[in-house]
XYZ file of C-alpha atoms in Angstrom:
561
model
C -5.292 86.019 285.237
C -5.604 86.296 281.644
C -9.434 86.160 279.699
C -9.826 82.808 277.973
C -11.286 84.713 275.130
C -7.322 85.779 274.680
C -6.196 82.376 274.882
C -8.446 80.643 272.719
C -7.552 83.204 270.190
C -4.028 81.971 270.398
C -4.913 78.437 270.255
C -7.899 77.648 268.426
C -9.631 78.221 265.165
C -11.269 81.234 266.863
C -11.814 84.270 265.122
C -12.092 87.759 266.625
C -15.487 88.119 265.003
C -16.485 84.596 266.286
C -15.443 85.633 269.904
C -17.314 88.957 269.669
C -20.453 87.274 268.865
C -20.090 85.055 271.627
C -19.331 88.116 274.047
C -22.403 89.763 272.666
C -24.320 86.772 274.222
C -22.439 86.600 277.338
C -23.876 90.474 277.801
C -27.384 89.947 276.949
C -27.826 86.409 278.440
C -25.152 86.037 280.894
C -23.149 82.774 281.441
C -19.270 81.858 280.739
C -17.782 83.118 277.402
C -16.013 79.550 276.849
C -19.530 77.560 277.426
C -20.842 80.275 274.558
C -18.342 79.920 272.054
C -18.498 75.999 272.480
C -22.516 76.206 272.191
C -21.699 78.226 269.214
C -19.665 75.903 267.598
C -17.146 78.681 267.352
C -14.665 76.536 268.746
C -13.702 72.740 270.280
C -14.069 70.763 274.007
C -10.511 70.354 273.119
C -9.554 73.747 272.808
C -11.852 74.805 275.713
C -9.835 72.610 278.002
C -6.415 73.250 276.896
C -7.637 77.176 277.341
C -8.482 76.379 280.735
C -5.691 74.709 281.824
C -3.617 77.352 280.062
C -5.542 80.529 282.140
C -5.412 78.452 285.721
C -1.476 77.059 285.070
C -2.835 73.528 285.141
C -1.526 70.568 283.116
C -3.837 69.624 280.345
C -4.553 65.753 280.309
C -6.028 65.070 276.073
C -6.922 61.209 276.592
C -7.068 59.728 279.685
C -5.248 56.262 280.304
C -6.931 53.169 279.661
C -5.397 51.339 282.402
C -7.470 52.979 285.014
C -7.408 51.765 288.601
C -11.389 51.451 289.727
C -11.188 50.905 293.099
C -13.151 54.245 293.460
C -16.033 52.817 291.993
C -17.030 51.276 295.153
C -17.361 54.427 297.255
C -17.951 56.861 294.627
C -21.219 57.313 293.046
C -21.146 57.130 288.920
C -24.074 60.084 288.828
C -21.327 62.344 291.246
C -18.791 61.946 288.835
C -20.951 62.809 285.756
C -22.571 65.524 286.875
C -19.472 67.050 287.769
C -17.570 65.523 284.862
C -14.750 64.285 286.718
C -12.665 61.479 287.166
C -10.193 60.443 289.895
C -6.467 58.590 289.123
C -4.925 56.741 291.624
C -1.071 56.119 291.513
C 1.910 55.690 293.263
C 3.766 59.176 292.086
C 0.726 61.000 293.733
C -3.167 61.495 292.960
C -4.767 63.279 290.303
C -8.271 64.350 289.890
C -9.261 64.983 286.061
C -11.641 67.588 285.873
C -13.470 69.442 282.644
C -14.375 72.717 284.894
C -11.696 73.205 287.687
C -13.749 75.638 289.113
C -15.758 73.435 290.799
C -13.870 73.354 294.001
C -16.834 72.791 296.099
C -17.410 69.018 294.166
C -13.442 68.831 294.251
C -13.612 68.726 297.934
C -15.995 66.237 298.014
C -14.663 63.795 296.201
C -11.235 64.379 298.031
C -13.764 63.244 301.015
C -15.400 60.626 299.638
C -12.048 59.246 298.751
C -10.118 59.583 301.562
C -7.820 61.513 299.859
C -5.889 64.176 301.855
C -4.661 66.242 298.273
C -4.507 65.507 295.093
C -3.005 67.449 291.799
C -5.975 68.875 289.128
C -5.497 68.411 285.572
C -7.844 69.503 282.884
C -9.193 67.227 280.410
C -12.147 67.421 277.760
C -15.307 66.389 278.609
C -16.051 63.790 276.424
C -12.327 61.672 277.676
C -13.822 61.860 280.935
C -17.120 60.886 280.522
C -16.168 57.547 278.719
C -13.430 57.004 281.388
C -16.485 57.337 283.894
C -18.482 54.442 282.244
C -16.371 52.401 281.277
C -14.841 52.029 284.503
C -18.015 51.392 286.694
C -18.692 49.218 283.301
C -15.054 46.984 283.803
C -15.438 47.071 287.802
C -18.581 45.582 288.003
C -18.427 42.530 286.151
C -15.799 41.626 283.664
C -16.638 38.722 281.363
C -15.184 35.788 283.162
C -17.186 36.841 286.506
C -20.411 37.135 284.360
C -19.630 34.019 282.047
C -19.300 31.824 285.036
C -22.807 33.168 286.192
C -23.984 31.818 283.554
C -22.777 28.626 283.586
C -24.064 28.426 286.925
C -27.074 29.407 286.235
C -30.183 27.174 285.537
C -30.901 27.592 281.970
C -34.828 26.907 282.761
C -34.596 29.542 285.142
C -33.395 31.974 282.889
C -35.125 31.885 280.108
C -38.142 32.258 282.191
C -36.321 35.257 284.090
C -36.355 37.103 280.366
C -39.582 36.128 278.999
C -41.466 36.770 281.966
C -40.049 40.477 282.570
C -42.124 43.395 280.719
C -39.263 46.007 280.437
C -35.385 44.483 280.514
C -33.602 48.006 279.918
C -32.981 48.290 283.734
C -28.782 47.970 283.830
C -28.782 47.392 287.628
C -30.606 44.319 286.815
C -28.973 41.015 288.094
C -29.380 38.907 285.460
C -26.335 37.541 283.866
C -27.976 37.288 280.728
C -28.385 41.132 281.054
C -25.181 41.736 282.426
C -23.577 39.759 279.521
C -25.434 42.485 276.982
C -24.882 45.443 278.805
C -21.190 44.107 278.708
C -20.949 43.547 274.897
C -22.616 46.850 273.942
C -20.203 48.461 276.164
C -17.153 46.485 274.665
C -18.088 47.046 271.053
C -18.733 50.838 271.545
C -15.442 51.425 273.060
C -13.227 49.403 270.472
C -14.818 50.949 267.589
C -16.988 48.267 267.194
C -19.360 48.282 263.404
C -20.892 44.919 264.345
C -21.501 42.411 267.217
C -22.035 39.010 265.436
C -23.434 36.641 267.981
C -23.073 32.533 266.453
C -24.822 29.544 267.855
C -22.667 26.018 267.499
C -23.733 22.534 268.938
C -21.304 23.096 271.939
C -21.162 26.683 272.438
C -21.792 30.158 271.001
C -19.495 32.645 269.516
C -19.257 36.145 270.280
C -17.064 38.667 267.813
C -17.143 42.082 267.341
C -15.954 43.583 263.546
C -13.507 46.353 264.693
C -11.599 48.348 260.989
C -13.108 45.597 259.049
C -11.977 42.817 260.727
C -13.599 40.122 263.025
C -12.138 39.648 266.511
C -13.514 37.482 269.322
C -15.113 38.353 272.461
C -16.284 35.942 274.649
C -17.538 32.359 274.228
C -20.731 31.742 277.053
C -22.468 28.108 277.368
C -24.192 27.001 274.555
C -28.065 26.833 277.311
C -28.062 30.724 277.124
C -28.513 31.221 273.398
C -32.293 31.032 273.838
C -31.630 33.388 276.410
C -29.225 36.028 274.857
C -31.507 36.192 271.701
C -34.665 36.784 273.575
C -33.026 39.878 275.654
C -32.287 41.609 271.933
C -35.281 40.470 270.525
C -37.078 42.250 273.510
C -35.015 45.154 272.733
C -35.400 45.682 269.560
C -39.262 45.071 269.800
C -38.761 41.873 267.935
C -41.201 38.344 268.376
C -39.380 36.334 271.037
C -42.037 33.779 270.067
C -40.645 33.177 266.363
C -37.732 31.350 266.071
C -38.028 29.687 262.557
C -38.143 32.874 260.727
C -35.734 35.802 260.045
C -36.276 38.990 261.468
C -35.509 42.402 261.668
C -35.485 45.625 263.667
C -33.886 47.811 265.735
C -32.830 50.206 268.864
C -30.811 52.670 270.687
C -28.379 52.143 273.488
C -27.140 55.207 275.337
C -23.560 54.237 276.561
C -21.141 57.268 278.340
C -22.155 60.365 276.078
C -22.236 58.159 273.075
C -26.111 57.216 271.270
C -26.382 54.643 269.262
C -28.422 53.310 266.805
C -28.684 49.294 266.591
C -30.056 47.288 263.732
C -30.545 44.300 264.806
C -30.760 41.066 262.087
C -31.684 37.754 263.118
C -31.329 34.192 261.347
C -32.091 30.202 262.269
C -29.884 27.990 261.787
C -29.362 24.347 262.972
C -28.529 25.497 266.298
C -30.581 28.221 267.068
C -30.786 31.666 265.938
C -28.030 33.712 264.628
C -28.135 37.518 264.915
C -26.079 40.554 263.620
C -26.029 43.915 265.338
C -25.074 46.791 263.079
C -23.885 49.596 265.454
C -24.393 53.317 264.146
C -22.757 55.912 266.459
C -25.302 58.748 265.658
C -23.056 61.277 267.702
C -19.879 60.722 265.282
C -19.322 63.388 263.354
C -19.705 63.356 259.403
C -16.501 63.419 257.899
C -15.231 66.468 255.409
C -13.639 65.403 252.073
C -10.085 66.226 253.140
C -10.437 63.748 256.013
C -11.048 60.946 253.401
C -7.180 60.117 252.365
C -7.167 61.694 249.005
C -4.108 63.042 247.802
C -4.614 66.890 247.165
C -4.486 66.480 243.465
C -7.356 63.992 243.630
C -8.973 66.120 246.272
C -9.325 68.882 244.052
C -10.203 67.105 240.909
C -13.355 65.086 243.310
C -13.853 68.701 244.274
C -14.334 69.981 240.980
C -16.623 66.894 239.830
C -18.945 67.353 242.783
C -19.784 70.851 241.801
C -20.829 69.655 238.258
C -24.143 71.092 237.022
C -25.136 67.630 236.150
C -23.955 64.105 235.539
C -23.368 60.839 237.462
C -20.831 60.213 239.642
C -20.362 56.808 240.706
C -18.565 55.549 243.619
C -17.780 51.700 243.891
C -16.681 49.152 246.466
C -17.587 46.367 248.340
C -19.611 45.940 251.178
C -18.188 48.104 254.135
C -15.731 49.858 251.748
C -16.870 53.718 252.884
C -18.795 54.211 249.592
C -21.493 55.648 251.866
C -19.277 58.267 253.785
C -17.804 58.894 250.713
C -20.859 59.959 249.384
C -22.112 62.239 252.455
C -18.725 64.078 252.623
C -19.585 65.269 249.125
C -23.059 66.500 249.994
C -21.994 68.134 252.793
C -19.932 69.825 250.971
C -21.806 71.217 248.897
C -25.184 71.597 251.099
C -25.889 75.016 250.910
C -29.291 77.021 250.440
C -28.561 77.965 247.129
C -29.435 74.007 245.934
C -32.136 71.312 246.405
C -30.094 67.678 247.940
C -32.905 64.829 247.675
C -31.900 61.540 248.319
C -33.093 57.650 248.790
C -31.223 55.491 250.534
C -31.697 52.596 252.513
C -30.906 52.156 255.302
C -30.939 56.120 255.755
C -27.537 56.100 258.287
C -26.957 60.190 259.106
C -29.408 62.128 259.227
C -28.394 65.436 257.155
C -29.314 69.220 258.115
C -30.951 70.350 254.879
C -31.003 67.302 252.493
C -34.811 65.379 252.035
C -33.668 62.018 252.777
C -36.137 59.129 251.846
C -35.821 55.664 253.075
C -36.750 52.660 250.637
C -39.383 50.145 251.788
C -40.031 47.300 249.762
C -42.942 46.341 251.482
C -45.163 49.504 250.345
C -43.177 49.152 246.945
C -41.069 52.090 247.760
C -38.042 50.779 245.913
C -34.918 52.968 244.814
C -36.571 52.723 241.584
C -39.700 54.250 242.313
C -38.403 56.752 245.091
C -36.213 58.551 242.371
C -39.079 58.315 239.855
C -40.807 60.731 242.462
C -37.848 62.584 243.699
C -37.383 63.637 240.094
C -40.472 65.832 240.115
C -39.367 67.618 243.240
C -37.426 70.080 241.971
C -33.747 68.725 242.873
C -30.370 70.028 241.457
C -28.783 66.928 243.446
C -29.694 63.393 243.970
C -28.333 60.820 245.910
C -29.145 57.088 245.193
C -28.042 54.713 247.928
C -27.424 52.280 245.338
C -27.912 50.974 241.459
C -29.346 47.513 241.597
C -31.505 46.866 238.467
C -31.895 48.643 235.206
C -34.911 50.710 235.791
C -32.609 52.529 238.780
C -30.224 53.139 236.428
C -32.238 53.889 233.610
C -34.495 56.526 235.496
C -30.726 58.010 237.368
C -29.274 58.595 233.602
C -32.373 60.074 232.526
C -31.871 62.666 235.659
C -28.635 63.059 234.835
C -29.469 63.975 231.267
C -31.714 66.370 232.219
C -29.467 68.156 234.031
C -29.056 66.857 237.571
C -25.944 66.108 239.024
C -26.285 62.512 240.263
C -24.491 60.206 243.185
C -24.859 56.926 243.365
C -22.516 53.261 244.384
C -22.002 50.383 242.324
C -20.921 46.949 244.032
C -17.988 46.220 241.695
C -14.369 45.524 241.974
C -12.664 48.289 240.410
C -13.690 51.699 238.802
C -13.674 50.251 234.705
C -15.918 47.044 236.341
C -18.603 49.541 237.034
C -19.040 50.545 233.430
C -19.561 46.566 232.408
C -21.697 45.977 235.153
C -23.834 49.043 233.945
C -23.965 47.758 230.465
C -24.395 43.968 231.879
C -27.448 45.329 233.010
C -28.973 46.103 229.905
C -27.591 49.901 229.649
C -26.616 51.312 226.170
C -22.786 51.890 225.806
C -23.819 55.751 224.306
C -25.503 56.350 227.631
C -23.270 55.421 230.175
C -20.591 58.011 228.265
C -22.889 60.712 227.894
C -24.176 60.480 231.695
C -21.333 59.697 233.853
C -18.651 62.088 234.615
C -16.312 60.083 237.207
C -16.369 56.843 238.893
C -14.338 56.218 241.992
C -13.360 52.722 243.290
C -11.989 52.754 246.890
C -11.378 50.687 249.733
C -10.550 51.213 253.397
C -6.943 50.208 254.752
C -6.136 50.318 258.816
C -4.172 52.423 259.872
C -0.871 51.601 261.748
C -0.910 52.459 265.469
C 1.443 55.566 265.826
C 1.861 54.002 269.408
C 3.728 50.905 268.617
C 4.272 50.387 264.986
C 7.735 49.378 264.285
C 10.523 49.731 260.962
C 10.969 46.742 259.415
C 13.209 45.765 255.909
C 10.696 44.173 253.592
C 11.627 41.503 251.302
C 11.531 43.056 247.837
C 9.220 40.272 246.767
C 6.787 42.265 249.198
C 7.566 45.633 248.117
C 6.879 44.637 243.915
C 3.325 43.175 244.918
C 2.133 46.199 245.481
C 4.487 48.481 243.031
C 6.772 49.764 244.871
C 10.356 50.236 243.222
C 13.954 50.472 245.513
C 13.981 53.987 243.942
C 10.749 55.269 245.915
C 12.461 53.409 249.082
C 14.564 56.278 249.240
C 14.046 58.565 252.607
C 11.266 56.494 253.539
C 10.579 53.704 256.462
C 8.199 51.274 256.344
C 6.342 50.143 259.088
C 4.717 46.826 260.450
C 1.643 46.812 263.019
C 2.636 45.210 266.702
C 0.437 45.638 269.092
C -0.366 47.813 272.185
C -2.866 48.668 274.904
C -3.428 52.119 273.010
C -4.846 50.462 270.132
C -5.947 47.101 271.838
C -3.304 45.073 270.768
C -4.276 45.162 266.980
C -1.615 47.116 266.281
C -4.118 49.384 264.097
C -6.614 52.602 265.186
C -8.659 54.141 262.738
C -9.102 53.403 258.948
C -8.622 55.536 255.534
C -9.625 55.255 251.788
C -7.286 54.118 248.726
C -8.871 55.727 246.147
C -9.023 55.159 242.315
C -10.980 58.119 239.943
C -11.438 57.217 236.738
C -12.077 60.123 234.528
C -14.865 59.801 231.658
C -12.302 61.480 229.162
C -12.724 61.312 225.114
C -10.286 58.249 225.079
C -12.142 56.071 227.791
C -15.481 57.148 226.033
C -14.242 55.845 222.723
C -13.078 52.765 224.000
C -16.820 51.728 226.167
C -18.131 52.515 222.555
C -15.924 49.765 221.650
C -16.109 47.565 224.037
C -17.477 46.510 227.517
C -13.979 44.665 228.685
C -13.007 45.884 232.016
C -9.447 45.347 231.505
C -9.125 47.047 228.374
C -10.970 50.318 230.018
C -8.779 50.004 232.777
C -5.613 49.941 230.334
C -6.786 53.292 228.721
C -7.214 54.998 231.964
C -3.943 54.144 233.698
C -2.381 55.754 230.250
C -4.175 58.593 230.417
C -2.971 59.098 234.150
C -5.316 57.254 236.364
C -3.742 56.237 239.626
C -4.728 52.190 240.813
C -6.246 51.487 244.040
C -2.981 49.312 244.695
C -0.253 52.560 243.832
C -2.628 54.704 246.060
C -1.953 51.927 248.733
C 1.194 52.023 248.155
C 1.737 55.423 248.420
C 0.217 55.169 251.933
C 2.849 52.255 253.320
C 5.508 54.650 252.064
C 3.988 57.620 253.750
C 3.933 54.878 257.169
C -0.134 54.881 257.211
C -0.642 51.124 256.979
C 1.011 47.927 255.680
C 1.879 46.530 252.912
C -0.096 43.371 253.543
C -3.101 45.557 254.765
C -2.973 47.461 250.904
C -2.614 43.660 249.491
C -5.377 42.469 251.495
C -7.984 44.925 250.759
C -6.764 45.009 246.578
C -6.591 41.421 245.858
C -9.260 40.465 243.514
């Protein structure tokens, strides 16, 4: 049998230095050289499985089917199968158990028991497929929404409304409730599409459930109108909130623990004229930050971003509208350049990663802790970078160009259309045209297009009507296919998985300077940078439909002004 040090050498980032730190461990502490490496960091769950199967001549399994057939649920205990980390596939070519550590063949026997099964074929998979295939399948099996929506309607609304203000502590998921049930159910949707938000809308005759998935609003489930007292209650009690106050908005938040996923929930409420309408912001606080080059820049804007972000000082702007990435944007940078050598301070609010390294400060209006006055202070902490969630009023921007004239490099987000719109909403605000030139370096505009699911998208002929709205001439047609979204059970019949940026970087170059010292018109800055090379959020969308990353109404959607 070969060593899986060996094989994850072959396969993975490793490095022999990497692995011989690891096996420097292993000899002092003991334990399994792949479990090292992995607590290391040295190399993936991915790569640890693949390894495994690879060493034991078993067939590596990388996601997990989504059509799973739970019938096990009701013999198998959910805390077996996580503790063990594995997950059993019925089907009519044979049974397969999916395990993350087939050496377990003690466990592997006892779920063959447990089953009934007489054999079944082991696969490796990584741990984190199979622990979301675990809960969500006890999740789907034990209520889906129709069984738990018809509870409700037969349910006395009296009685449950008393049922969730009477109970202390409501975070018990074996609870019968259907109110509960209903919850538990929606978190657990939402977290497993990809969910951002769960918006949750009271009308006369019922309420409306929808979940934002890549931007876009979806429904869920419609319940009876008599539990909206009910639903809002169960999050208010959540998210510590006064169940008593219904005629005023409110705010807070909490954390739901669903599979091996923890996240954060800020949870918004509002009355209306038929009861209260709330908003829950979901923050996966296990997903990882993203590095520049997983942005969608092209590597000659890459490399010119690059360069900006290691300025000595200077603003750099990045613009948008709300839910446009401005924000990861912004933390790819500083992780990028977070090292010990430099001092990252930064106020934001709300604060959504927390950051190894980096002061973060999060604004509070109530004890006057504005963005204002939090960079006043940061100011006299020492810092070579700041970060400033965002520039709403002139003393912000006043006090961040005074930083960046004194030789800190500055980040910051604008809400404005386009990159040139930034610099008239700066001097809108009250900012001299000599300042904004002398203090900002770049300011990038970008929004976030789906992406087309490589399961089913499909080639289509466009009309050429289509293909000049966004720029694209029969000339770049050439070699290339472009693709329309369709719809599958891989990407939940959207037809899209996953987003990416279309990006715009406007340079602050001696011909754009001359021309803000001129004038404030948007257009006319945006004339002078397209001449002196600046690529339009629209061409960088369409460079992405040619490429077959998204659509060419998606890049038309997300550009029209």
């Amino acid at each position: 049998m070969r060593l899986i040090g060996e094989i994850l050498l072959e396969i993975s980032e490793l490095d022999p230095a990497s692995l011989e730190r690891g096996l420097a461990v292993q000899r002092e502490k003991g334990g399994r050289i792949g479990e090292i490496l992995l607590h290391q960091k040295a190399i993936q769950e991915i790569d640890l499985a693949r390894a495994l199967g690879r060493q034991l001549d078993l067939e590596f399994i990388q996601s997990l089917p989504s059509d799973i057939n739970t019938d096990f649920t009701d013999t198998v205990p959910i805390h077996f199968l996580k503790k063990f980390k594995m997950i059993p596939l019925a089907s009519t070519d044979g049974n397969s158990l999916v395990v993350c550590d087939p050496f377990l063949f003690q466990a592997q026997d006892e779920l063959l028991q447990l089953l009934a099964w007489d054999d079944a074929k082991i696969m490796v998979g990584p741990q984190n497929a199979i622990l979301n295939a675990i809960s969500f399948s006890y999740d789907i099996s034990r209520d889906t929404a129709e069984e738990v929506i018809q509870d409700l309607h037969e349910e006395d609304p009296d009685l449950i409304i008393s049922e969730i203000e009477e109970t202390g502590d409501l975070l018990d998921d074996t609870s019968d409730a259907p109110v509960i049930k209903l919850v538990n159910l929606m978190f657990s949707q939402a977290v497993r599409a990809g969910a951002s938000d769960i918006h949750i809308e009271p009308f006369k005759s019922r309420v409306a459930i929808r979940q934002r998935v890549d931007g876009i609003l979806y429904d869920m489930f419609t319940p009876p109108s008599h539990i909206q007292a009910a639903l809002v209650s169960r999050i208010k009690v959540m998210a510590k909130l006064n169940i008593a106050e219904k005629r005023l908005p409110q705010d807070g938040r909490t954390e739901i623990r669903i599979a091996d996923k923890n996240v954060d929930v800020r949870v918004s409420t509002l009355p209306t004229a038929f009861g209260e309408r709330v908003v829950l912001r979901l923050l996966d606080k296990s997903s990882v930050l993203l590095k520049l080059t997983d942005l969608g820049m092209t590597p000659e804007r890459l490399k010119l971003f690059n360069n900006l972000i290691h300025a000595a000082h200077g603003i750099i702007l990045v613009t948008g509208p709300t839910g446009s990435g401005k924000t990861t944007t912004l933390y790819a940078a500083l992780s990028t350049i977070n090292n010990t050598d430099i001092n990252i301070i930064t106020v934001e609010d709300p604060i959504e990663y927390q950051m190894d390294g980096i002061g973060q400060v999060q604004v509070s209006p109530k004890i006057n802790l504005t963005f204002a006055n939090g960079l006043r202070s940061i100011v006299r902490q020492d810092p070579d970078v700041i970060l400033v969630g965002e520039i709403r009023d002139m003393e912000t921007a006043e006090i961040a160009i005074q930083a960046a004239l004194t030789g800190h490099l500055v980040f910051s987000t604008l809400h404005t259309n386009d990159s040139a719109s930034a610099v008239t909403r700066l001097i809108d605000m009250g900012i001299e045209p000599f300042l904004v030139t002398s203090s900002v370096n770049a300011i990038l505009a970008q929004r976030l297009v789906r992406r087309l699911c490589k399961t089913c998208r499909e080639p289509i002929e466009p009309e050429q009507e289509s293909l000049q709205s966004i720029g694209i001439t029969p000339d770049m047609l050439e070699g290339r296919t472009i693709y329309r979204d369709k719809g599958c059970p891989d990407c939940l019949q959207t037809g899209h998985k996953g987003r990416e940026g279309i990006f715009e970087l406007m340079l602050m170059n001696d011909d754009i300077k001359t021309t803000i010292l001129r004038t404030s018109d948007a257009n006319a800055i945006k004339k002078v940078g397209v001449e002196n090379g600046m690529i339009s959020l629209r061409r960088d969308g369409a460079r992405k439909v040619l490429e077959g990353i998204t659509t060419i109404e998606e890049v038309f959607r997300v550009t029209e002004q």
